[in-house]
CSV table of C-alpha atoms and ligand atoms in Angstrom, one decimal:
chain,number,residue,atom,x,y,z
A,317,MET,CA,0.0,0.0,0.0
A,318,MET,CA,1.1,3.6,-0.7
A,319,SER,CA,1.9,5.7,2.3
A,320,LYS,CA,-0.8,8.2,3.1
A,321,VAL,CA,-1.1,11.7,1.6
A,322,HIS,CA,-0.6,14.5,4.1
A,323,ASN,CA,-3.2,17.0,3.0
A,324,PHE,CA,-2.4,20.7,3.8
A,325,SER,CA,-4.9,22.0,1.3
A,326,ALA,CA,-6.4,25.4,2.1
A,327,GLY,CA,-9.9,24.7,1.1
A,328,PRO,CA,-11.7,22.6,0.3
A,329,CYS,CA,-9.5,20.7,2.7
A,330,ILE,CA,-8.9,17.5,4.7
A,331,LEU,CA,-11.9,15.8,6.3
A,332,PRO,CA,-11.6,12.9,8.8
A,333,ASP,CA,-11.3,9.5,7.2
A,334,ALA,CA,-14.2,8.1,9.2
A,335,VAL,CA,-16.4,10.9,8.0
A,336,LEU,CA,-15.5,10.2,4.3
A,337,LYS,CA,-16.3,6.5,4.8
A,338,GLN,CA,-19.7,7.2,6.3
A,339,ALA,CA,-20.5,9.8,3.7
A,340,SER,CA,-19.6,7.3,0.9
A,341,SER,CA,-21.9,4.7,2.3
A,342,ALA,CA,-24.8,7.3,2.7
A,343,ALA,CA,-24.4,8.2,-1.0
A,344,LEU,CA,-25.4,4.6,-1.7
A,345,ASN,CA,-27.8,3.6,1.0
A,346,PHE,CA,-28.8,6.2,3.5
A,347,ASP,CA,-30.4,5.4,6.9
A,348,GLY,CA,-31.4,1.8,5.8
A,349,LEU,CA,-33.8,3.2,3.1
A,350,ASP,CA,-32.1,1.4,0.2
A,351,LEU,CA,-31.9,4.9,-1.4
A,352,SER,CA,-29.1,7.4,-1.7
A,353,LEU,CA,-29.1,10.4,0.6
A,354,LEU,CA,-28.8,12.3,-2.8
A,355,GLU,CA,-32.1,11.0,-4.1
A,356,ILE,CA,-34.6,11.5,-1.2
A,357,SER,CA,-36.7,14.4,-0.4
A,358,HIS,CA,-35.2,17.0,1.9
A,359,ARG,CA,-38.6,17.0,3.6
A,360,SER,CA,-38.3,13.3,4.4
A,361,LYS,CA,-38.0,12.4,8.1
A,362,SER,CA,-34.5,11.0,7.5
A,363,PHE,CA,-33.2,14.2,6.1
A,364,VAL,CA,-35.1,16.6,8.5
A,365,THR,CA,-33.4,14.7,11.3
A,366,VAL,CA,-30.0,15.3,9.7
A,367,MET,CA,-30.7,19.1,9.5
A,368,GLU,CA,-31.9,19.2,13.1
A,369,ASN,CA,-28.8,17.2,14.3
A,370,ALA,CA,-26.4,19.4,12.4
A,371,ARG,CA,-28.0,22.6,13.8
A,372,SER,CA,-28.0,21.2,17.4
A,373,LEU,CA,-24.4,20.0,17.2
A,374,VAL,CA,-23.4,23.6,16.2
A,375,LYS,CA,-25.3,24.9,19.2
A,376,GLU,CA,-23.7,22.4,21.5
A,377,LEU,CA,-20.1,22.6,20.3
A,378,LEU,CA,-20.0,26.4,20.2
A,379,GLU,CA,-22.3,26.8,23.3
A,380,VAL,CA,-24.6,29.1,21.3
A,381,PRO,CA,-26.8,31.0,23.8
A,382,ASP,CA,-30.6,31.2,23.6
A,383,GLY,CA,-31.9,33.9,21.3
A,384,TYR,CA,-29.6,32.9,18.4
A,385,SER,CA,-30.6,31.0,15.3
A,386,VAL,CA,-28.4,28.5,13.4
A,387,LEU,CA,-28.8,28.3,9.7
A,388,PHE,CA,-27.3,26.2,6.9
A,389,LEU,CA,-27.5,28.3,3.7
A,390,GLN,CA,-26.0,28.1,0.2
A,391,GLY,CA,-23.8,30.3,-1.9
A,392,GLY,CA,-20.6,30.2,0.3
A,393,ALA,CA,-19.3,32.9,2.6
A,394,SER,CA,-19.1,35.1,-0.5
A,395,THR,CA,-22.9,35.3,-0.7
A,396,GLN,CA,-23.0,36.3,2.9
A,397,PHE,CA,-20.8,39.3,2.0
A,398,LEU,CA,-23.9,40.6,0.2
A,399,THR,CA,-26.6,39.1,2.4
A,400,LEU,CA,-25.4,40.4,5.7
A,401,PRO,CA,-25.5,44.1,4.7
A,402,HIS,CA,-29.1,43.6,3.5
A,403,ASN,CA,-30.0,42.5,6.9
A,404,PHE,CA,-27.9,44.8,9.1
A,405,LEU,CA,-27.4,48.0,7.2
A,406,MET,CA,-30.1,50.6,7.7
A,407,GLU,CA,-31.4,52.6,4.7
A,408,GLY,CA,-28.9,55.4,4.5
A,409,GLY,CA,-26.8,53.8,7.2
A,410,LYS,CA,-23.1,53.0,7.5
A,411,ALA,CA,-21.0,50.0,8.5
A,412,ALA,CA,-17.4,49.7,9.7
A,413,TYR,CA,-15.0,47.1,8.3
A,414,VAL,CA,-11.4,46.1,8.9
A,415,ASN,CA,-9.4,45.2,5.8
A,416,THR,CA,-7.0,42.3,6.6
A,417,GLY,CA,-6.8,40.8,3.2
A,418,THR,CA,-8.5,39.3,0.2
A,419,TRP,CA,-11.7,38.0,1.9
A,420,ALA,CA,-12.1,41.1,4.0
A,421,LYS,CA,-11.7,43.2,0.9
A,422,ASN,CA,-14.4,41.2,-0.9
A,423,ALA,CA,-16.7,41.7,2.0
A,424,ILE,CA,-16.1,45.4,1.8
A,425,LYS,CA,-16.7,45.5,-1.9
A,426,GLU,CA,-20.0,43.6,-1.7
A,427,GLY,CA,-21.1,45.7,1.3
A,428,GLY,CA,-20.6,48.7,-0.8
A,429,PHE,CA,-23.3,47.5,-3.2
A,430,VAL,CA,-25.8,47.9,-0.3
A,431,GLY,CA,-24.7,51.0,1.5
A,432,GLU,CA,-21.8,53.1,2.9
A,433,ILE,CA,-18.8,51.2,4.2
A,434,ASP,CA,-16.2,52.8,6.4
A,435,VAL,CA,-12.8,51.0,6.4
A,436,VAL,CA,-11.6,51.8,9.9
A,437,ALA,CA,-8.3,49.9,9.7
A,438,SER,CA,-6.2,48.0,7.2
A,439,SER,CA,-3.0,46.1,7.0
A,440,GLU,CA,-2.6,46.5,3.3
A,441,ASP,CA,0.4,48.8,3.8
A,442,LYS,CA,2.5,45.8,4.8
A,443,LYS,CA,0.9,43.3,2.4
A,444,PHE,CA,-1.5,42.1,5.2
A,445,THR,CA,1.2,40.6,7.3
A,446,TYR,CA,-0.2,41.8,10.5
A,447,ILE,CA,-3.5,42.4,12.3
A,448,PRO,CA,-4.4,46.1,12.8
A,449,LYS,CA,-4.7,47.0,16.5
A,450,GLY,CA,-6.0,49.9,18.6
A,451,PHE,CA,-8.3,51.3,15.9
A,452,GLU,CA,-11.5,53.2,16.7
A,453,ILE,CA,-14.9,51.8,15.8
A,454,PRO,CA,-17.3,54.8,15.4
A,455,SER,CA,-20.4,54.4,17.7
A,456,ASP,CA,-22.8,55.6,15.0
A,457,VAL,CA,-22.3,52.6,12.6
A,458,ASP,CA,-24.9,49.9,12.1
A,459,TYR,CA,-22.4,47.2,12.6
A,460,PHE,CA,-18.7,46.3,12.7
A,461,HIS,CA,-17.4,43.5,10.4
A,462,PHE,CA,-14.1,41.7,10.5
A,463,THR,CA,-12.5,38.4,9.3
A,464,SER,CA,-11.2,36.4,12.2
A,465,ASN,CA,-8.6,34.4,10.3
A,466,ASN,CA,-6.9,35.6,7.1
A,467,THR,CA,-6.7,32.3,5.2
A,468,ILE,CA,-4.6,33.6,2.4
A,469,TYR,CA,-1.9,35.6,4.2
A,470,GLY,CA,-1.9,33.6,7.4
A,471,SER,CA,-2.8,36.1,10.0
A,472,GLN,CA,-5.4,35.8,12.7
A,473,PHE,CA,-7.2,37.9,15.4
A,474,HIS,CA,-6.1,36.3,18.7
A,475,THR,CA,-8.3,38.7,20.6
A,476,PHE,CA,-11.4,40.3,19.2
A,477,PRO,CA,-12.1,44.0,18.9
A,478,GLU,CA,-14.5,45.3,21.6
A,479,THR,CA,-17.3,47.7,20.7
A,480,GLU,CA,-20.9,48.6,21.6
A,481,VAL,CA,-22.1,48.2,18.0
A,482,PRO,CA,-23.3,44.8,16.7
A,483,VAL,CA,-20.2,42.7,15.7
A,484,ILE,CA,-20.3,40.5,12.6
A,485,CYS,CA,-17.5,38.1,11.8
A,486,ASP,CA,-16.4,35.9,8.9
A,487,MET,CA,-15.1,32.8,10.6
A,488,SER,CA,-14.8,30.7,7.5
A,489,SER,CA,-11.3,29.4,8.2
A,490,ASP,CA,-11.2,29.1,12.0
A,491,ILE,CA,-14.7,28.3,13.2
A,492,PHE,CA,-14.7,25.3,15.5
A,493,SER,CA,-10.9,25.6,15.9
A,494,ARG,CA,-11.1,27.4,19.3
A,495,PRO,CA,-13.8,28.4,21.8
A,496,VAL,CA,-15.6,31.6,20.9
A,497,ASP,CA,-18.0,33.7,23.1
A,498,ILE,CA,-20.9,33.8,20.7
A,499,SER,CA,-22.8,36.3,22.9
A,500,LYS,CA,-20.3,39.0,21.8
A,501,PHE,CA,-21.5,38.7,18.2
A,502,ALA,CA,-24.6,39.7,16.3
A,503,MET,CA,-23.7,37.3,13.6
A,504,ILE,CA,-21.0,34.8,12.7
A,505,TYR,CA,-20.8,33.0,9.3
A,506,ALA,CA,-18.5,30.5,7.7
A,507,GLY,CA,-18.3,28.5,4.4
A,508,ALA,CA,-18.3,24.8,5.4
A,509,GLN,CA,-15.3,23.8,3.3
A,510,LYS,CA,-12.5,24.7,5.7
A,511,ASN,CA,-13.3,23.4,9.2
A,512,MET,CA,-16.7,21.9,9.0
A,513,GLY,CA,-17.4,19.8,5.8
A,514,PRO,CA,-17.6,19.9,2.0
A,515,ALA,CA,-18.3,23.0,0.0
A,516,GLY,CA,-21.9,23.9,-0.6
A,517,ALA,CA,-23.2,24.7,2.9
A,518,THR,CA,-22.6,28.0,4.7
A,519,LEU,CA,-23.1,28.3,8.4
A,520,VAL,CA,-24.8,31.4,9.8
A,521,ILE,CA,-25.3,32.0,13.5
A,522,VAL,CA,-27.4,35.1,14.1
A,523,ARG,CA,-28.9,36.9,17.1
A,524,ASP,CA,-32.6,37.0,16.4
A,525,ASP,CA,-33.3,40.4,18.0
A,526,ALA,CA,-30.6,42.0,15.8
A,527,LEU,CA,-32.7,41.4,12.7
A,528,GLY,CA,-35.6,43.3,11.2
A,529,HIS,CA,-34.5,46.8,12.0
A,530,THR,CA,-33.2,48.1,8.6
A,531,GLY,CA,-36.4,49.3,7.0
A,532,ARG,CA,-35.4,47.5,3.8
A,533,ASN,CA,-37.4,45.2,1.6
A,534,ILE,CA,-35.1,42.2,1.5
A,535,PRO,CA,-35.4,39.6,-1.3
A,536,SER,CA,-36.5,36.3,0.3
A,537,MET,CA,-33.4,34.3,-0.4
A,538,LEU,CA,-31.3,37.1,1.3
A,539,ASP,CA,-33.6,37.5,4.3
A,540,TYR,CA,-32.3,35.7,7.4
A,541,GLN,CA,-35.8,36.0,9.0
A,542,VAL,CA,-37.3,34.0,6.2
A,543,HIS,CA,-34.6,31.3,6.6
A,544,ILE,CA,-35.1,31.2,10.4
A,545,LYS,CA,-38.9,30.8,10.0
A,546,LYS,CA,-38.4,28.0,7.5
A,547,GLU,CA,-35.7,26.3,9.7
A,548,SER,CA,-33.1,26.4,6.9
A,549,MET,CA,-35.6,24.7,4.5
A,550,PHE,CA,-36.9,27.7,2.6
A,551,ASN,CA,-35.7,26.1,-0.5
A,552,THR,CA,-33.8,22.8,-1.1
A,553,PRO,CA,-30.8,22.9,1.2
A,554,PRO,CA,-27.4,21.5,0.1
A,555,VAL,CA,-28.3,18.1,1.6
A,556,PHE,CA,-25.0,16.3,1.1
A,557,SER,CA,-22.9,19.2,2.5
A,558,VAL,CA,-25.2,19.5,5.5
A,559,TYR,CA,-25.0,15.7,6.1
A,560,VAL,CA,-21.2,15.6,5.9
A,561,SER,CA,-20.9,18.7,8.1
A,562,MET,CA,-23.1,16.9,10.6
A,563,LEU,CA,-20.8,13.9,10.6
A,564,THR,CA,-17.7,16.1,11.0
A,565,LEU,CA,-19.3,17.9,14.0
A,566,GLU,CA,-20.1,14.5,15.5
A,567,TRP,CA,-16.5,13.5,15.0
A,568,LEU,CA,-15.4,16.7,16.7
A,569,LYS,CA,-17.8,16.1,19.6
A,570,ASN,CA,-16.5,12.5,20.1
A,571,LEU,CA,-13.0,13.9,20.1
A,572,GLY,CA,-13.7,16.1,23.1
A,573,GLY,CA,-15.2,19.2,21.4
A,574,VAL,CA,-13.7,22.6,20.6
A,575,PRO,CA,-11.4,23.0,23.7
A,576,GLU,CA,-9.8,19.7,22.9
A,577,ILE,CA,-9.3,20.4,19.2
A,578,GLU,CA,-7.9,23.8,20.2
A,579,ARG,CA,-5.2,22.1,22.2
A,580,VAL,CA,-4.3,19.9,19.2
A,581,ASN,CA,-4.4,22.9,16.8
A,582,LYS,CA,-2.0,24.8,19.0
A,583,ALA,CA,0.4,21.9,19.3
A,584,LYS,CA,0.4,21.6,15.4
A,585,ALA,CA,1.0,25.3,14.9
A,586,GLU,CA,3.8,25.4,17.6
A,587,LEU,CA,5.6,22.5,16.0
A,588,LEU,CA,5.6,24.1,12.5
A,589,TYR,CA,6.3,27.7,13.6
A,590,ASN,CA,9.2,26.5,15.7
A,591,GLU,CA,10.7,24.8,12.7
A,592,ILE,CA,10.1,27.9,10.5
A,593,ASP,CA,11.9,30.1,13.1
A,594,ASN,CA,14.8,27.7,13.7
A,595,ASN,CA,15.5,26.4,10.2
A,596,LEU,CA,17.9,28.7,8.4
A,597,MET,CA,16.4,27.8,5.0
A,598,PHE,CA,13.0,29.4,5.8
A,599,ARG,CA,11.3,32.5,7.3
A,600,GLY,CA,7.8,33.2,8.3
A,601,VAL,CA,5.7,35.8,6.5
A,602,VAL,CA,3.5,37.2,9.2
A,603,GLU,CA,4.3,39.1,12.4
A,604,GLU,CA,4.9,36.6,15.2
A,605,MET,CA,2.0,37.7,17.5
A,606,ASP,CA,-0.5,37.7,14.7
A,607,ARG,CA,0.3,34.3,13.2
A,608,SER,CA,-2.6,32.1,12.3
A,609,VAL,CA,-3.0,28.8,14.0
A,610,MET,CA,-4.8,27.5,11.0
A,611,ASN,CA,-2.7,28.7,8.0
A,612,ALA,CA,1.0,29.1,8.4
A,613,THR,CA,2.7,31.0,5.6
A,614,PHE,CA,6.4,30.9,5.0
A,615,VAL,CA,9.0,31.4,2.2
A,616,LEU,CA,12.4,30.1,1.3
A,617,ASN,CA,15.3,32.4,2.0
A,618,ASP,CA,16.8,31.3,-1.2
A,619,SER,CA,14.0,31.0,-3.8
A,620,SER,CA,16.3,29.3,-6.3
A,621,LYS,CA,16.0,26.2,-4.1
A,622,GLU,CA,12.3,26.0,-4.6
A,623,GLU,CA,12.4,23.2,-7.1
A,624,GLU,CA,14.5,21.0,-4.8
A,625,PHE,CA,12.2,21.6,-1.9
A,626,ASN,CA,9.1,20.9,-3.9
A,627,LYS,CA,10.6,17.6,-5.1
A,628,MET,CA,11.1,16.6,-1.4
A,629,LEU,CA,7.6,17.6,-0.6
A,630,ALA,CA,6.2,15.5,-3.4
A,631,ALA,CA,8.4,12.5,-2.4
A,632,GLY,CA,7.0,12.9,1.2
A,633,ARG,CA,3.4,12.9,-0.2
A,634,ILE,CA,2.8,16.4,1.1
A,635,ASN,CA,-0.3,17.9,-0.7
A,636,GLY,CA,-1.5,21.5,-0.9
A,637,LEU,CA,1.5,23.4,0.5
A,638,LYS,CA,1.8,25.9,-2.4
A,639,GLY,CA,1.0,29.4,-1.3
A,640,HIS,CA,-2.1,31.2,-2.6
A,641,ARG,CA,-1.5,32.3,-6.2
A,642,SER,CA,-1.7,35.9,-5.1
A,643,VAL,CA,1.0,35.5,-2.4
A,644,GLY,CA,3.4,32.8,-3.5
A,645,GLY,CA,5.7,30.9,-1.1
A,646,TYR,CA,4.3,28.2,1.0
A,647,ARG,CA,1.1,27.9,3.1
A,648,ALA,CA,0.5,25.0,5.5
A,649,SER,CA,-3.2,24.8,6.3
A,650,MET,CA,-3.7,22.9,9.5
A,651,TYR,CA,-7.4,22.6,9.9
A,652,ASN,CA,-9.1,20.5,12.6
A,653,ALA,CA,-8.9,17.2,10.7
A,654,LEU,CA,-5.2,17.4,9.9
A,655,PRO,CA,-3.3,15.1,12.3
A,656,LEU,CA,-0.2,16.3,14.3
A,657,GLU,CA,1.6,13.4,12.6
A,658,SER,CA,1.3,15.1,9.2
A,659,VAL,CA,2.9,18.3,10.6
A,660,GLN,CA,5.7,16.2,12.0
A,661,VAL,CA,6.3,14.7,8.5
A,662,LEU,CA,6.5,18.2,7.0
A,663,VAL,CA,8.9,19.3,9.7
A,664,ASP,CA,11.1,16.2,9.1
A,665,ILE,CA,11.3,17.1,5.4
A,666,MET,CA,12.2,20.7,6.2
A,667,GLN,CA,15.0,19.5,8.4
A,668,ALA,CA,16.3,17.0,5.8
A,669,PHE,CA,16.2,19.8,3.3
A,670,ALA,CA,18.3,22.0,5.6
A,671,SER,CA,20.8,19.2,6.2
A,672,LYS,CA,21.3,18.7,2.5
A,673,ASN,CA,21.9,22.4,2.0
A,674,THR,CA,24.4,23.1,4.8
B,1570,PLP,C1,-12.5,30.6,1.8
B,1570,PLP,C2,-13.0,31.9,2.5
B,1570,PLP,C3,-14.1,32.6,2.0
B,1570,PLP,C4,-14.8,32.3,0.7
B,1570,PLP,O1,-15.7,31.3,0.9
B,1570,PLP,P1,-16.6,30.7,-0.2
B,1570,PLP,O2,-17.5,29.7,0.6
B,1570,PLP,O3,-15.8,30.1,-1.3
B,1570,PLP,O4,-17.5,31.9,-0.7
B,1570,PLP,C5,-14.5,33.7,2.7
B,1570,PLP,N1,-13.8,34.1,3.8
B,1570,PLP,C6,-12.8,33.4,4.3
B,1570,PLP,C7,-12.1,33.9,5.6
B,1570,PLP,C8,-12.4,32.3,3.7
B,1570,PLP,O5,-11.3,31.6,4.2
């Protein structure tokens, strides 16, 4: 048998083996029905149970307080960039955003289609290699939006900005990776394909009483209150993605939940960043205190050695380490399902590479 592939892909990304096995079997025969999960009604008891389980696992794992709704929607996080201002931005109102990179920028752009966006801080001056700090959030904005983890550049908010205005966060690439106090947020959202499941579903957690104040007419598909009322079944939900997300959340629960996975995630990040800092062939891209636990970005000090290092990565069956096409270098995405063992294999290769070159 071939040795296993170590999958550092940034998204869609690694899912637990056990989840993939169960998902494959449900694609053939789901819930003993002799029918595929993909060919039954989303209104059937078997699927409604899946949707209910998925939503309640989210509530349990993130300790979502009463007064919040959990939704599985479609269109990815990118559609939320447009949907959320429809629901939170008053007619003639204004929202504050922080620009920490590509996804934050996209959220700012889409928000601008709905109303006025005030970019209150940005790290663009240093190619998004740090997290802005100490900035003011005006008290007259309708909400404040930020991106908790900068997937592409590899920076992460380790403490969250405090403000009296409603806070909305794109947690696509670090949700379920660490405990979060949901009560501090009016809304959190995340595309499934980084830490929760396959692409297709988007998780939205929204405080009910934060909705319905904009005075706008909101198209039904963009209206969170419509989706809440219909319990995420306003139209056909992304059934397979919701199912596999449910399995992944069950896997996480059995593992010990979010505090336990945070411990593992920190161990993985520490192992890799230690190597980046101590290995003379490499250097990290992001300021040390703002480094992401999920996506570690680094470059070779001598880029002419890239081909040699890439060959060693391929021989070690390391997948997905190439940096985002807009940044270059290397990016190791260490989402929940990536075992510590895979990071150790990468570190061993980095050390062997350094020995060959000194
Ligand atoms: C991947 C990603 C997105 C885009 O998600 P889609 O589901 O592809 O729209 C948005 N924000 C962050 C932080 C991401 O990592």
